[in-house]
Structure formats: C-alpha cells, structure tokens
Short mmCIF file of C-alpha atoms and ligand atoms in Angstrom, two decimals:
data_model
loop_
_atom_site.label_atom_id
_atom_site.label_comp_id
_atom_site.label_asym_id
_atom_site.label_seq_id
_atom_site.Cartn_x
_atom_site.Cartn_y
_atom_site.Cartn_z
CA MET A 1 24.86 -37.13 28.63
CA ALA A 2 24.43 -33.88 26.41
CA GLN A 3 24.41 -30.64 28.27
CA LEU A 4 21.42 -28.81 26.78
CA PHE A 5 20.44 -25.04 27.14
CA LEU A 6 16.99 -23.68 26.60
CA GLY A 7 16.02 -20.30 25.17
CA LEU A 8 12.44 -19.09 25.19
CA ASP A 9 11.21 -16.13 23.21
CA SER A 10 7.88 -14.45 23.99
CA SER A 11 7.17 -12.27 21.08
CA THR A 12 4.07 -10.26 20.20
CA GLN A 13 2.35 -13.28 18.34
CA SER A 14 4.00 -16.33 19.64
CA LEU A 15 6.06 -18.18 22.30
CA SER A 16 9.12 -20.14 20.76
CA ALA A 17 11.64 -22.39 22.33
CA ILE A 18 14.95 -23.54 21.23
CA VAL A 19 17.04 -26.18 22.83
CA ILE A 20 20.66 -26.30 21.86
CA ASP A 21 23.11 -29.11 22.53
CA PHE A 22 26.07 -26.68 23.19
CA ALA A 23 29.04 -29.22 22.85
CA ALA A 24 27.69 -30.57 19.41
CA ARG A 25 26.88 -26.97 18.25
CA ARG A 26 23.43 -28.17 17.27
CA ILE A 27 19.85 -27.09 17.56
CA ALA A 28 18.27 -30.23 19.33
CA TYR A 29 14.81 -28.88 19.23
CA GLU A 30 12.64 -26.01 18.28
CA ALA A 31 8.93 -25.27 18.57
CA SER A 32 6.55 -22.27 18.50
CA LEU A 33 2.97 -21.66 19.93
CA ASN A 34 0.85 -19.05 18.29
CA PHE A 35 -1.14 -17.20 20.96
CA ASP A 36 -4.23 -16.77 18.89
CA GLN A 37 -4.35 -20.51 17.87
CA ALA A 38 -3.21 -22.13 20.99
CA LEU A 39 -5.01 -19.89 23.40
CA PRO A 40 -8.13 -18.58 21.73
CA HIS A 41 -10.01 -17.84 24.96
CA TYR A 42 -7.85 -14.62 25.34
CA ARG A 43 -9.48 -13.36 21.97
CA THR A 44 -6.27 -11.78 20.78
CA VAL A 45 -5.65 -10.79 17.23
CA ASN A 46 -2.15 -11.37 16.20
CA GLY A 47 -1.38 -11.52 19.93
CA VAL A 48 -2.98 -8.11 20.64
CA LEU A 49 -6.47 -7.35 22.26
CA PRO A 50 -8.81 -5.42 19.85
CA HIS A 51 -9.37 -1.79 21.07
CA PRO A 52 -11.51 0.92 19.87
CA ASP A 53 -8.84 3.36 19.88
CA PRO A 54 -6.18 2.36 17.20
CA LEU A 55 -3.29 3.91 19.20
CA VAL A 56 -3.88 1.60 22.11
CA LYS A 57 -2.28 -1.85 21.90
CA HIS A 58 -2.52 -4.12 25.03
CA SER A 59 -1.99 -7.94 25.53
CA PRO A 60 -3.11 -10.17 28.41
CA PRO A 61 -0.08 -11.12 30.52
CA GLN A 62 -1.91 -14.20 31.76
CA MET A 63 -1.80 -15.41 28.26
CA TRP A 64 1.88 -15.30 28.19
CA ALA A 65 2.18 -17.13 31.44
CA GLU A 66 -0.32 -19.73 30.22
CA ALA A 67 1.70 -20.24 26.96
CA LEU A 68 4.77 -20.99 29.32
CA ASP A 69 3.02 -23.84 30.82
CA LEU A 70 1.67 -25.11 27.51
CA MET A 71 5.20 -24.94 25.95
CA PHE A 72 6.75 -27.13 28.82
CA ALA A 73 3.77 -29.65 28.31
CA LYS A 74 4.49 -29.70 24.65
CA MET A 75 8.22 -30.30 25.10
CA LYS A 76 7.53 -33.09 27.63
CA LYS A 77 5.07 -34.68 25.05
CA ASP A 78 7.63 -34.23 22.30
CA GLY A 79 10.06 -36.14 24.17
CA VAL A 80 12.59 -33.11 25.08
CA PRO A 81 14.82 -34.50 27.93
CA LEU A 82 13.94 -31.65 30.18
CA ARG A 83 16.10 -33.08 32.98
CA ASP A 84 19.33 -32.60 30.81
CA ILE A 85 18.73 -28.81 30.36
CA VAL A 86 21.27 -27.18 32.62
CA ALA A 87 20.28 -23.58 32.13
CA VAL A 88 17.34 -21.40 30.88
CA SER A 89 17.12 -17.88 29.64
CA GLY A 90 14.69 -16.01 27.50
CA SER A 91 13.72 -13.14 25.30
CA GLY A 92 10.81 -10.97 25.39
CA GLN A 93 9.21 -8.32 23.16
CA GLN A 94 10.72 -5.08 24.50
CA HIS A 95 8.96 -2.24 26.28
CA GLY A 96 5.78 -4.04 27.37
CA SER A 97 4.97 -3.91 31.15
CA VAL A 98 3.27 -6.14 33.59
CA TYR A 99 1.77 -4.61 36.92
CA LEU A 100 1.75 -6.77 39.93
CA LYS A 101 0.34 -6.47 43.45
CA ALA A 102 2.51 -7.24 46.58
CA ASP A 103 0.93 -10.88 46.58
CA GLY A 104 2.15 -11.47 43.05
CA ARG A 105 -1.40 -11.13 41.57
CA LEU A 106 -1.98 -8.72 38.65
CA ALA A 107 -2.69 -5.13 39.48
CA ARG A 108 -3.59 -4.53 36.03
CA GLN A 109 -5.26 -7.07 33.75
CA THR A 110 -3.67 -5.93 30.53
CA SER A 111 -0.06 -4.92 29.37
CA PRO A 112 0.60 -1.99 27.16
CA ILE A 113 3.00 -3.60 24.52
CA TRP A 114 5.52 -1.86 21.97
CA MET A 115 2.88 -1.29 19.41
CA ASP A 116 1.09 1.18 21.74
CA SER A 117 1.36 4.77 20.47
CA SER A 118 -1.16 6.45 22.96
CA THR A 119 1.34 8.25 25.08
CA SER A 120 2.60 11.27 23.16
CA SER A 121 1.52 13.83 25.85
CA GLU A 122 3.40 11.79 28.53
CA CYS A 123 6.47 11.66 26.32
CA GLU A 124 6.51 15.38 26.09
CA GLU A 125 5.91 15.82 29.73
CA ILE A 126 9.00 13.54 30.58
CA ARG A 127 11.28 15.05 27.72
CA GLN A 128 10.48 18.66 29.02
CA ALA A 129 11.45 17.67 32.49
CA LEU A 130 14.57 16.22 31.48
CA GLY A 131 15.53 19.08 29.19
CA GLY A 132 14.52 18.20 25.70
CA ILE A 133 15.46 15.47 23.00
CA ALA A 134 19.29 15.62 23.33
CA ALA A 135 19.26 15.59 27.10
CA MET A 136 16.84 12.83 27.10
CA ALA A 137 18.99 10.64 24.78
CA GLU A 138 22.08 11.47 26.70
CA ALA A 139 20.39 10.38 29.99
CA THR A 140 18.44 7.24 28.96
CA GLY A 141 19.94 6.24 25.44
CA SER A 142 16.73 7.29 23.63
CA ASP A 143 14.41 10.25 23.22
CA ALA A 144 11.08 9.64 25.04
CA TYR A 145 9.14 7.22 22.79
CA GLU A 146 5.43 6.30 22.98
CA ARG A 147 6.16 2.64 23.22
CA PHE A 148 8.85 2.85 25.83
CA THR A 149 7.85 1.73 29.31
CA GLY A 150 8.35 5.16 31.26
CA PRO A 151 5.76 7.13 29.24
CA GLN A 152 3.42 4.00 29.47
CA ILE A 153 3.88 3.83 33.29
CA ARG A 154 3.17 7.69 33.52
CA LYS A 155 -0.16 7.25 31.52
CA PHE A 156 -1.19 4.47 33.96
CA TYR A 157 -0.45 6.55 37.05
CA LYS A 158 -2.37 9.58 35.39
CA THR A 159 -5.33 7.69 34.18
CA GLU A 160 -5.64 4.97 36.95
CA PRO A 161 -4.05 6.39 40.07
CA SER A 162 -5.39 3.90 42.62
CA ALA A 163 -4.45 0.87 40.43
CA TYR A 164 -0.96 2.40 40.11
CA ALA A 165 -0.89 2.94 44.02
CA ALA A 166 -1.83 -0.88 44.36
CA THR A 167 1.03 -1.89 42.05
CA ALA A 168 3.95 -3.11 44.29
CA HIS A 169 6.04 -4.35 41.29
CA ILE A 170 6.42 -3.32 37.68
CA ALA A 171 7.97 -5.93 35.46
CA LEU A 172 8.79 -6.16 31.67
CA VAL A 173 7.43 -9.03 29.43
CA SER A 174 11.05 -10.38 29.92
CA SER A 175 11.24 -10.16 33.71
CA TYR A 176 7.81 -11.22 34.21
CA LEU A 177 8.40 -14.54 32.66
CA ALA A 178 11.81 -15.02 34.06
CA GLY A 179 10.12 -14.38 37.53
CA LEU A 180 7.61 -17.27 36.80
CA LEU A 181 10.52 -19.60 35.64
CA ALA A 182 12.55 -18.72 38.86
CA GLY A 183 9.57 -18.74 41.24
CA LYS A 184 10.40 -15.21 42.51
CA ILE A 185 10.51 -11.59 41.51
CA ALA A 186 13.18 -11.35 38.73
CA PRO A 187 15.62 -8.52 37.97
CA LEU A 188 15.96 -6.68 34.58
CA ASP A 189 18.97 -6.96 32.52
CA HIS A 190 20.60 -3.75 31.06
CA GLY A 191 19.43 -4.46 27.54
CA ASP A 192 15.68 -4.54 28.27
CA GLY A 193 16.12 -1.86 31.06
CA ALA A 194 17.32 0.50 28.42
CA GLY A 195 13.99 0.15 26.58
CA MET A 196 12.19 2.20 29.42
CA ASN A 197 13.42 5.80 29.23
CA LEU A 198 14.25 5.14 33.02
CA MET A 199 17.81 3.87 33.03
CA ASP A 200 20.96 5.80 33.07
CA ILE A 201 22.47 4.40 29.99
CA ARG A 202 26.05 4.95 30.98
CA ARG A 203 25.95 4.11 34.66
CA LYS A 204 23.31 1.32 34.06
CA GLN A 205 21.34 2.39 37.10
CA TRP A 206 17.85 3.74 37.51
CA HIS A 207 18.05 7.36 36.45
CA PRO A 208 16.62 9.46 39.41
CA ALA A 209 15.45 12.46 37.31
CA ALA A 210 13.81 10.23 34.77
CA LEU A 211 11.92 8.31 37.52
CA ALA A 212 10.80 11.51 39.20
CA ALA A 213 9.55 12.87 35.86
CA THR A 214 7.53 9.56 35.32
CA ALA A 215 5.61 8.66 38.37
CA PRO A 216 5.79 8.89 42.20
CA ASP A 217 7.29 6.06 44.36
CA LEU A 218 8.69 4.45 41.15
CA ALA A 219 12.02 3.36 42.53
CA GLN A 220 10.15 0.98 45.09
CA LYS A 221 8.20 -0.68 42.33
CA LEU A 222 11.05 -1.33 39.93
CA PRO A 223 13.34 -4.45 40.20
CA PRO A 224 17.21 -4.29 40.44
CA LEU A 225 19.20 -3.83 37.14
CA VAL A 226 21.70 -6.66 36.53
CA PRO A 227 24.16 -7.96 33.75
CA ALA A 228 22.69 -10.29 30.99
CA TRP A 229 24.64 -13.25 32.42
CA HIS A 230 23.03 -12.80 36.05
CA VAL A 231 21.82 -16.14 37.58
CA ILE A 232 18.37 -15.57 39.37
CA GLY A 233 18.59 -18.95 41.17
CA PRO A 234 17.51 -22.62 40.53
CA VAL A 235 14.36 -23.01 38.33
CA SER A 236 10.98 -23.44 39.84
CA ARG A 237 9.93 -27.13 40.40
CA ARG A 238 6.69 -26.73 38.49
CA PHE A 239 8.11 -27.00 35.04
CA GLY A 240 9.50 -30.51 35.25
CA LEU A 241 13.03 -29.32 34.81
CA ASN A 242 16.12 -30.62 36.79
CA GLU A 243 15.90 -28.93 40.18
CA ASN A 244 19.68 -27.82 39.81
CA ALA A 245 19.07 -26.11 36.51
CA LEU A 246 19.80 -22.42 36.56
CA ALA A 247 17.27 -19.54 35.85
CA LEU A 248 19.12 -16.72 34.20
CA VAL A 249 17.78 -13.33 33.81
CA TRP A 250 15.91 -12.69 30.53
CA SER A 251 16.60 -9.79 28.04
CA GLY A 252 14.65 -8.01 25.21
CA ASP A 253 14.32 -9.61 21.82
CA ASN A 254 16.69 -7.15 20.12
CA PRO A 255 19.58 -7.63 22.68
CA CYS A 256 19.07 -11.47 22.29
CA SER A 257 19.05 -11.22 18.53
CA VAL A 258 22.44 -9.52 18.68
CA ILE A 259 23.86 -12.56 20.23
CA GLY A 260 21.65 -14.98 17.95
CA LEU A 261 23.12 -13.37 14.82
CA GLY A 262 26.71 -13.28 16.36
CA LEU A 263 27.01 -9.49 16.55
CA ILE A 264 29.89 -9.54 19.16
CA ARG A 265 32.55 -7.39 17.72
CA PRO A 266 32.71 -3.67 16.64
CA GLY A 267 31.83 -3.22 13.04
CA LEU A 268 29.41 -6.26 12.81
CA VAL A 269 25.94 -4.92 11.76
CA ALA A 270 22.61 -6.55 10.87
CA ILE A 271 20.10 -4.96 8.60
CA SER A 272 16.65 -6.34 8.65
CA LEU A 273 14.61 -5.57 5.34
CA GLY A 274 11.06 -6.01 6.43
CA THR A 275 7.87 -3.80 6.28
CA SER A 276 9.94 -1.28 8.03
CA ASP A 277 13.71 -1.60 7.84
CA THR A 278 15.88 -1.98 10.91
CA TYR A 279 19.61 -1.44 11.47
CA PHE A 280 21.30 -2.78 14.55
CA GLY A 281 24.78 -3.05 15.53
CA TYR A 282 27.22 -3.79 18.35
CA MET A 283 28.95 -0.93 20.02
CA GLN A 284 31.80 -1.05 22.46
CA GLU A 285 31.58 2.40 23.68
CA CYS A 286 28.27 4.21 24.69
CA ARG A 287 27.42 6.78 21.99
CA VAL A 288 24.00 8.26 21.79
CA ASP A 289 22.02 9.89 18.95
CA THR A 290 21.39 13.40 20.13
CA HIS A 291 18.86 13.85 17.36
CA GLY A 292 16.84 11.18 19.28
CA GLU A 293 16.20 9.06 16.12
CA GLY A 294 18.21 6.04 17.05
CA HIS A 295 18.17 3.95 20.35
CA VAL A 296 20.99 2.65 22.45
CA PHE A 297 20.40 -0.41 24.52
CA GLY A 298 22.93 -2.52 26.70
CA ALA A 299 24.22 -5.54 24.79
CA PRO A 300 24.30 -8.98 26.38
CA THR A 301 28.15 -8.95 26.13
CA GLY A 302 28.06 -6.09 28.74
CA ASP A 303 28.72 -3.44 25.91
CA TYR A 304 26.13 -1.66 23.89
CA MET A 305 23.95 -1.89 20.85
CA SER A 306 22.10 0.44 18.57
CA LEU A 307 18.82 -0.01 16.99
CA ILE A 308 17.58 2.42 14.24
CA CYS A 309 14.09 1.82 12.72
CA PHE A 310 13.27 3.10 9.21
CA LYS A 311 9.48 3.19 8.69
CA ASN A 312 9.28 3.15 4.96
CA GLY A 313 11.13 -0.17 4.17
CA SER A 314 9.47 -2.76 2.07
CA LEU A 315 6.45 -0.62 2.13
CA ALA A 316 8.07 2.08 0.00
CA ARG A 317 9.91 -0.43 -2.33
CA GLU A 318 6.51 -2.01 -3.14
CA LYS A 319 4.80 1.33 -3.56
CA VAL A 320 7.32 2.46 -6.27
CA ARG A 321 7.37 -1.02 -7.93
CA ASP A 322 3.40 -0.86 -8.08
CA LEU A 323 3.56 2.86 -9.34
CA TYR A 324 5.53 1.58 -12.54
CA GLY A 325 3.38 -1.79 -12.78
CA LEU A 326 6.38 -3.95 -12.25
CA ASP A 327 6.76 -7.24 -10.43
CA TRP A 328 9.99 -7.87 -8.55
CA ALA A 329 11.87 -9.37 -11.56
CA GLY A 330 11.01 -6.26 -13.42
CA PHE A 331 12.04 -4.03 -10.49
CA ASN A 332 15.43 -5.75 -10.34
CA GLN A 333 16.04 -5.50 -13.93
CA ALA A 334 15.28 -1.77 -13.94
CA ILE A 335 17.93 -1.30 -11.13
CA THR A 336 20.53 -3.28 -13.19
CA ARG A 337 19.85 -1.18 -16.24
CA THR A 338 20.62 1.98 -14.35
CA PRO A 339 24.27 3.12 -13.31
CA PRO A 340 25.17 3.18 -9.52
CA GLY A 341 24.69 6.73 -8.37
CA ASN A 342 21.70 7.10 -10.83
CA ASN A 343 23.23 9.93 -12.71
CA GLY A 344 22.61 12.23 -9.62
CA ALA A 345 19.00 11.43 -9.21
CA ILE A 346 17.40 11.40 -5.78
CA LEU A 347 14.10 10.20 -4.30
CA LEU A 348 12.87 10.84 -0.75
CA PRO A 349 10.33 7.97 -0.38
CA TRP A 350 8.44 8.96 2.70
CA PHE A 351 5.09 7.30 1.68
CA GLU A 352 4.30 7.18 5.32
CA ALA A 353 5.51 9.57 8.03
CA GLU A 354 9.25 8.53 8.72
CA ILE A 355 10.85 7.77 11.88
CA VAL A 356 14.50 8.30 10.69
CA PRO A 357 14.87 10.90 9.65
CA ARG A 358 11.98 12.29 11.75
CA VAL A 359 9.49 13.41 8.94
CA ASN A 360 5.84 14.06 10.29
CA ARG A 361 4.23 14.73 7.02
CA PRO A 362 4.44 11.94 4.40
CA GLY A 363 5.57 12.90 1.02
CA ILE A 364 7.45 11.73 -2.17
CA HIS A 365 10.17 14.29 -3.29
CA ARG A 366 12.26 13.84 -6.47
CA PHE A 367 15.47 15.75 -7.39
CA ASP A 368 16.98 15.64 -10.90
CA LEU A 369 14.62 12.63 -11.28
CA ASP A 370 12.05 12.25 -14.10
CA PRO A 371 8.82 10.73 -12.62
CA ASN A 372 8.33 8.95 -16.08
CA ASN A 373 11.53 7.19 -15.95
CA ALA A 374 10.56 4.03 -14.24
CA ALA A 375 14.01 2.41 -14.08
CA ALA A 376 15.61 5.43 -12.45
CA ASN A 377 12.95 5.55 -9.89
CA CYS A 378 13.35 2.04 -8.85
CA ARG A 379 16.98 2.51 -8.28
CA ALA A 380 16.39 5.73 -6.53
CA VAL A 381 14.21 4.33 -3.96
CA VAL A 382 16.74 1.60 -2.93
CA GLU A 383 19.65 4.13 -3.04
CA ALA A 384 17.70 6.42 -0.95
CA GLN A 385 16.91 3.97 1.71
CA MET A 386 20.65 2.74 1.84
CA MET A 387 21.96 6.43 2.03
CA ALA A 388 19.66 7.00 4.82
CA MET A 389 20.95 4.00 6.67
CA ARG A 390 24.49 5.09 6.25
CA LEU A 391 23.89 8.81 7.17
CA HIS A 392 21.72 8.15 10.29
CA SER A 393 24.02 5.47 11.63
CA GLN A 394 26.99 7.77 11.71
CA TRP A 395 26.46 8.90 15.30
CA MET A 396 27.58 5.33 16.27
CA ASN A 397 31.07 6.26 15.07
CA VAL A 398 31.58 2.64 13.95
CA ARG A 399 32.37 1.78 10.35
CA PRO A 400 30.56 -1.37 9.37
CA SER A 401 32.95 -4.19 8.44
CA ARG A 402 30.37 -6.79 7.67
CA ILE A 403 26.56 -6.43 7.31
CA LEU A 404 24.37 -9.53 7.76
CA ALA A 405 21.04 -8.98 5.74
CA THR A 406 17.97 -10.54 7.14
CA GLY A 407 14.20 -10.22 6.54
CA GLY A 408 11.95 -10.77 3.58
CA ALA A 409 13.68 -8.75 1.07
CA SER A 410 17.26 -9.87 1.87
CA THR A 411 16.60 -12.72 -0.69
CA ASN A 412 16.80 -9.83 -3.28
CA THR A 413 20.40 -9.71 -4.37
CA THR A 414 20.00 -6.67 -6.54
CA ILE A 415 19.01 -4.79 -3.40
CA LEU A 416 21.89 -6.34 -1.52
CA GLN A 417 24.26 -5.07 -4.15
CA VAL A 418 23.04 -1.52 -3.76
CA MET A 419 23.46 -1.96 -0.01
CA ALA A 420 27.05 -3.23 -0.36
CA ASP A 421 27.96 -0.33 -2.67
CA VAL A 422 26.37 2.44 -0.55
CA MET A 423 27.62 1.04 2.63
CA ASN A 424 31.03 0.11 1.09
CA CYS A 425 31.08 -3.09 2.94
CA PRO A 426 30.58 -6.71 2.21
CA VAL A 427 26.96 -8.08 2.84
CA ALA A 428 25.98 -11.66 3.66
CA ARG A 429 22.75 -13.17 4.29
CA ILE A 430 21.71 -14.86 7.53
CA GLU A 431 18.63 -16.86 8.49
CA VAL A 432 17.05 -15.24 11.48
CA ALA A 433 13.64 -16.79 12.02
CA LYS A 434 14.57 -17.66 15.44
CA SER A 435 17.50 -15.39 16.27
CA ALA A 436 16.01 -14.09 19.63
CA ALA A 437 15.30 -17.58 20.97
CA LEU A 438 18.73 -18.86 19.75
CA GLY A 439 20.46 -15.80 21.30
CA ALA A 440 18.51 -16.58 24.67
CA ALA A 441 19.83 -20.10 24.53
CA LEU A 442 23.45 -18.89 23.75
CA ARG A 443 23.13 -16.47 26.68
CA ALA A 444 22.05 -19.28 28.98
CA ALA A 445 25.18 -21.19 27.91
CA HIS A 446 27.44 -18.15 28.44
CA GLY A 447 25.88 -17.47 31.79
CA TYR A 448 26.17 -21.09 32.94
CA TYR A 449 29.85 -21.53 32.05
CA LEU A 450 30.70 -18.30 33.90
CA HIS A 451 28.56 -19.34 36.82
CA ILE A 452 30.48 -22.64 37.27
CA GLY A 453 33.86 -20.81 36.92
CA GLN A 454 34.68 -21.86 33.26
CA PRO A 455 34.00 -18.58 31.44
CA LEU A 456 33.99 -18.76 27.66
CA ALA A 457 34.66 -15.94 25.24
CA TRP A 458 31.63 -14.83 23.30
CA SER A 459 33.39 -16.01 20.02
CA ASP A 460 33.37 -19.41 21.38
CA ILE A 461 29.79 -19.17 22.58
CA VAL A 462 28.33 -18.31 18.92
CA ALA A 463 30.75 -20.38 16.95
CA GLY A 464 28.90 -22.80 14.71
CA PHE A 465 25.47 -21.34 15.54
CA THR A 466 25.50 -18.02 13.76
CA ASN A 467 27.08 -18.47 10.34
CA PRO A 468 25.67 -16.64 7.43
CA ILE A 469 24.27 -18.65 4.54
CA ALA A 470 27.29 -20.34 2.49
CA GLY A 471 28.16 -18.42 -0.72
CA SER A 472 25.85 -15.60 0.04
CA GLU A 473 28.43 -12.85 0.49
CA ILE A 474 28.24 -9.94 -1.92
CA LEU A 475 31.15 -7.40 -2.16
CA PRO A 476 30.91 -3.70 -3.01
CA GLN A 477 31.56 -3.02 -6.79
CA HIS A 478 30.99 0.78 -7.10
CA PRO A 479 31.32 2.51 -3.84
CA GLU A 480 32.86 5.41 -5.35
CA ALA A 481 29.54 6.25 -6.94
CA TYR A 482 28.21 7.29 -3.55
CA ALA A 483 30.92 9.69 -2.26
CA ALA A 484 29.24 12.85 -3.68
CA LEU A 485 25.70 11.55 -3.85
CA ILE A 486 25.38 11.05 -0.08
CA GLU A 487 26.28 14.68 0.33
CA LYS A 488 23.61 15.60 -2.15
CA TYR A 489 21.11 13.18 -0.53
CA ALA A 490 21.79 14.90 2.95
CA ARG A 491 21.07 18.20 1.52
CA CYS A 492 17.69 17.00 -0.11
CA GLU A 493 16.70 15.56 3.24
CA GLN A 494 17.50 18.85 5.07
CA GLN A 495 15.50 20.83 2.54
CA GLN A 496 12.50 18.63 2.75
CA ARG A 497 12.04 17.86 6.43
C1 XUL B 1 12.09 -2.24 19.59
C2 XUL B 1 10.68 -2.68 19.55
C3 XUL B 1 10.39 -3.91 18.81
C4 XUL B 1 9.96 -4.94 19.83
C5 XUL B 1 9.35 -6.06 18.99
O1 XUL B 1 12.31 -0.99 20.16
O2 XUL B 1 9.87 -1.87 19.82
O3 XUL B 1 11.42 -4.32 18.13
O4 XUL B 1 11.00 -5.31 20.68
O5 XUL B 1 9.15 -7.31 19.69
#
C-alpha cells in the first residue's frame, strides 16, 4: 500500500490540494477550488470582499473553512484513497488573521489579508515604540509593514476595542485551517510567525516589546510558536481520513514554496518574474536588512529565508515595451542588438512607487540614455531590475550559486540571459504553479518520518519533486560587463531616491 501525504494551500483566490506518493516520487493527485466560483454566496471578487476603501482588503474566514470541507468531498468523489494518507500539512497566504472567541466561534466576521494596506499609522506607532526601522528589523526580521499581522491587530484593537477584548485566540490563515484539521487550537510555525512583526526572529519566541507596542493582553491571545515539523496530533475524524493520520502544523505560502522549489542549501535562490518581481532564498544564518526593505522568515528546515519584493516587475517591462510600440519579440530583439552593460546607460524604471529600493514618488530617470533609442531603453529596464536585485539582496551575505526562475516572464530567455550575466550565476527555469501545496506535502512527509523515528535529510525529501525544467539552464556569458555598471547604478539610485 502506497504511503500518501497531503499538502493543502489556502491562497488568496483558491484552495489547492496535492497528494504525493512519496516512495514513488510522484504527484498522485492535484485539484484546486476557486473561492469565487465554488462558494459564490460569500460574494468575493478574486477571494476578497469588495470594500469602499481601496486600502481595506478582507476575506471571510468561514469561506476558507467551507472550502476545506468541499475539497475533502471532492477528493472522495474523485476516488482519492483518503485512508492511505498518513500525514497532512498545509500552506496559507501569509499575514492574514482570524479572531476567535473562547468557544471557537468567530469574534470578527472578516479577516484582514496580506493585500490590506490600511494600517500606516499603526506601523508608525509600533516602529517608533521599538526604536525605528533598523531596530524593528533587528527585532522581528522586518520593518513594520501594513500587511503584517501586528499592525492589523493594533488597528482592530483601536477601532473595535470590545470585539478585541472578546477575542480569546488570534490565528493566522495557516493556523486557523490547521486547527480545523486537527480539531483543536493549532500552534504557529516559525515561518508564518515571522510574518507578524511580533516574533523575535533570532530566539523564535514572541517578542515582549513588540507585543506591548501592538495591543494589550496579546500574549494570552497568541498560540505557541513551534518548528515547521511539529505534529499537532491525529487528524479530526470529520474529514474521512484515517484516524491515525497525523496533522502537522501549517506554514505560510512563501516558506512552503521554499521547500516546493527545493531551496534547501545556501546559495539556492528563486526569482519570480510576475507583475511584481520577488527574490527569495534560503539562509543558514539569520541576517536582517537594516534598511527594512527585505524580510526574513523562518524556513521549514529550521533555518531562515529571505523575501524581497520589487513592485515594478512585469509592470515596468511592459510599460517600456509599449512606450516603443514593440511586442515581446521586438523587445527581445532590441536587447540582443545592444551590448551587455548598455554602454553605461542607466534607467530607473519606477513607474509605480517602488518597495525596493523604497521610493515613494513614482518616476522614470535616465542617465547617459537617449530616450529615443528604443533598443537601449529595452535593455536598460531589464538590466536595472537585475542590478536592483543584486544590490538589494547583498544584506543576506550569500552569493547565489543557482537561480531558479519562475513566473510569467521566466519563459523569456533573453531576460534570463541578462539575469544570469548581472547576477553572475546560472539560471534555470522551474514550474511552480503548485509550489506551496507541494512544499506542504513534502513538509508532511518530513514531519512524519521524523515523528516515527526515521528522519530523512531535506535533500532526500525533495529529490525527484523539485527538478528544474530539463535543458533550461542558462549560463552567464558577460558578467564582467556589470562590475563597474552596478556601482554607477547604485550612485544613480542614491541620487534619485
Ligand atoms: C508575503 C506576502 C504574499 C502572501 C501571498 O509577504 O504578502 O506573498 O503570502 O499569499
């Protein structure tokens, strides 16, 4: 009988499930439920409740819970042998919080999620109480951010004090769903706990000063923090699983993706090229970005991971392409026609306010770059983005040895060649549609074997599941072209911020 492991992923728009046959190194089943379509009575749009204030983004936690029931019903209907699943874990969109009363019912009908940016004043209050940006990052791994749970809890306490007082337990999306699966209040792992501005990033315990700066009596309302392999207990009987199956703690989607992409050694990095670009990598030692631009979370291996988000990703590449009336083929040809290093030309492509580097006023700035030279501008936007990634990931003090490229624009090999040259590192493509759910299933396998006294190395856990696309590797060809340019780029950034 095959031993199966289930990984669930509750993201902003959907709930996904992946069942792996671990011994066969095979994905045995995968499915996804779109919240808007499968549960229309919650009236969400892309998983979020419409709200007159564009800064406010909430979702109904009841919808996530109902989706879990639907997913198990679907698996049963699809013939998934639920009784052969030996352990279950999961992944949740990070930062979102669920407020429960002592009897387990909701103390707040909606949950603020990661897209919410309505807590700027609370961020400032917490940041000041902890001693500024660098002190905040040193303490919790990140500057105070609007979407992080601490500032969201503070806003709830300030605006709805009696509902806050009636809250006995605050969960994240991950621990809320883990609690339903285990049939009891679930702890939080060090990966998702780090996304709250409340956890001491080095000690991996609640940070007393951060708790005090956030809201009163918070320590009593938060669950314990545990490693990502913690077994909560047997699964609840209501899902039709084997009663001996283990329910593991869940984690955030980014920490789970670190495993789902096989980032288990120093130097392994993933870059996702989407509307925004994201750089995330494994770190053995805890280092923080004292500029407060990058984030540090616990990794499921017990080490650390970084996450750096660049707002102007595909957004900026498309704007430049459109500015010169090109399609992608034309954009790529333009890049190929120009030399690496672009004869010293620099573009700062901040079409929208940028997160990294922190730039509040949008603007496009050119240095030694003719605005009428279409080809040089196309190369300049991509080179600038890659130089920003190289420069603003230096605080990690880990030189990438292999980059895995994902996301829509990762099919563009011209862009990947610039990435390989600027980062001076081989780049390979990897499919990631389900990396968080896969990472959760692999975490379930890791936790299970540890629990039964047969621990496996992480390299044995991910083997066969996280291979890059065969033949997709691109090697650096002209890394020397960027030695001086990156210094010039840094000076231009300094000048314009
Ligand atoms: C990370 C973040 C997002 C969510 C998306 O800080 O806000 O990646 O985790 O689900």
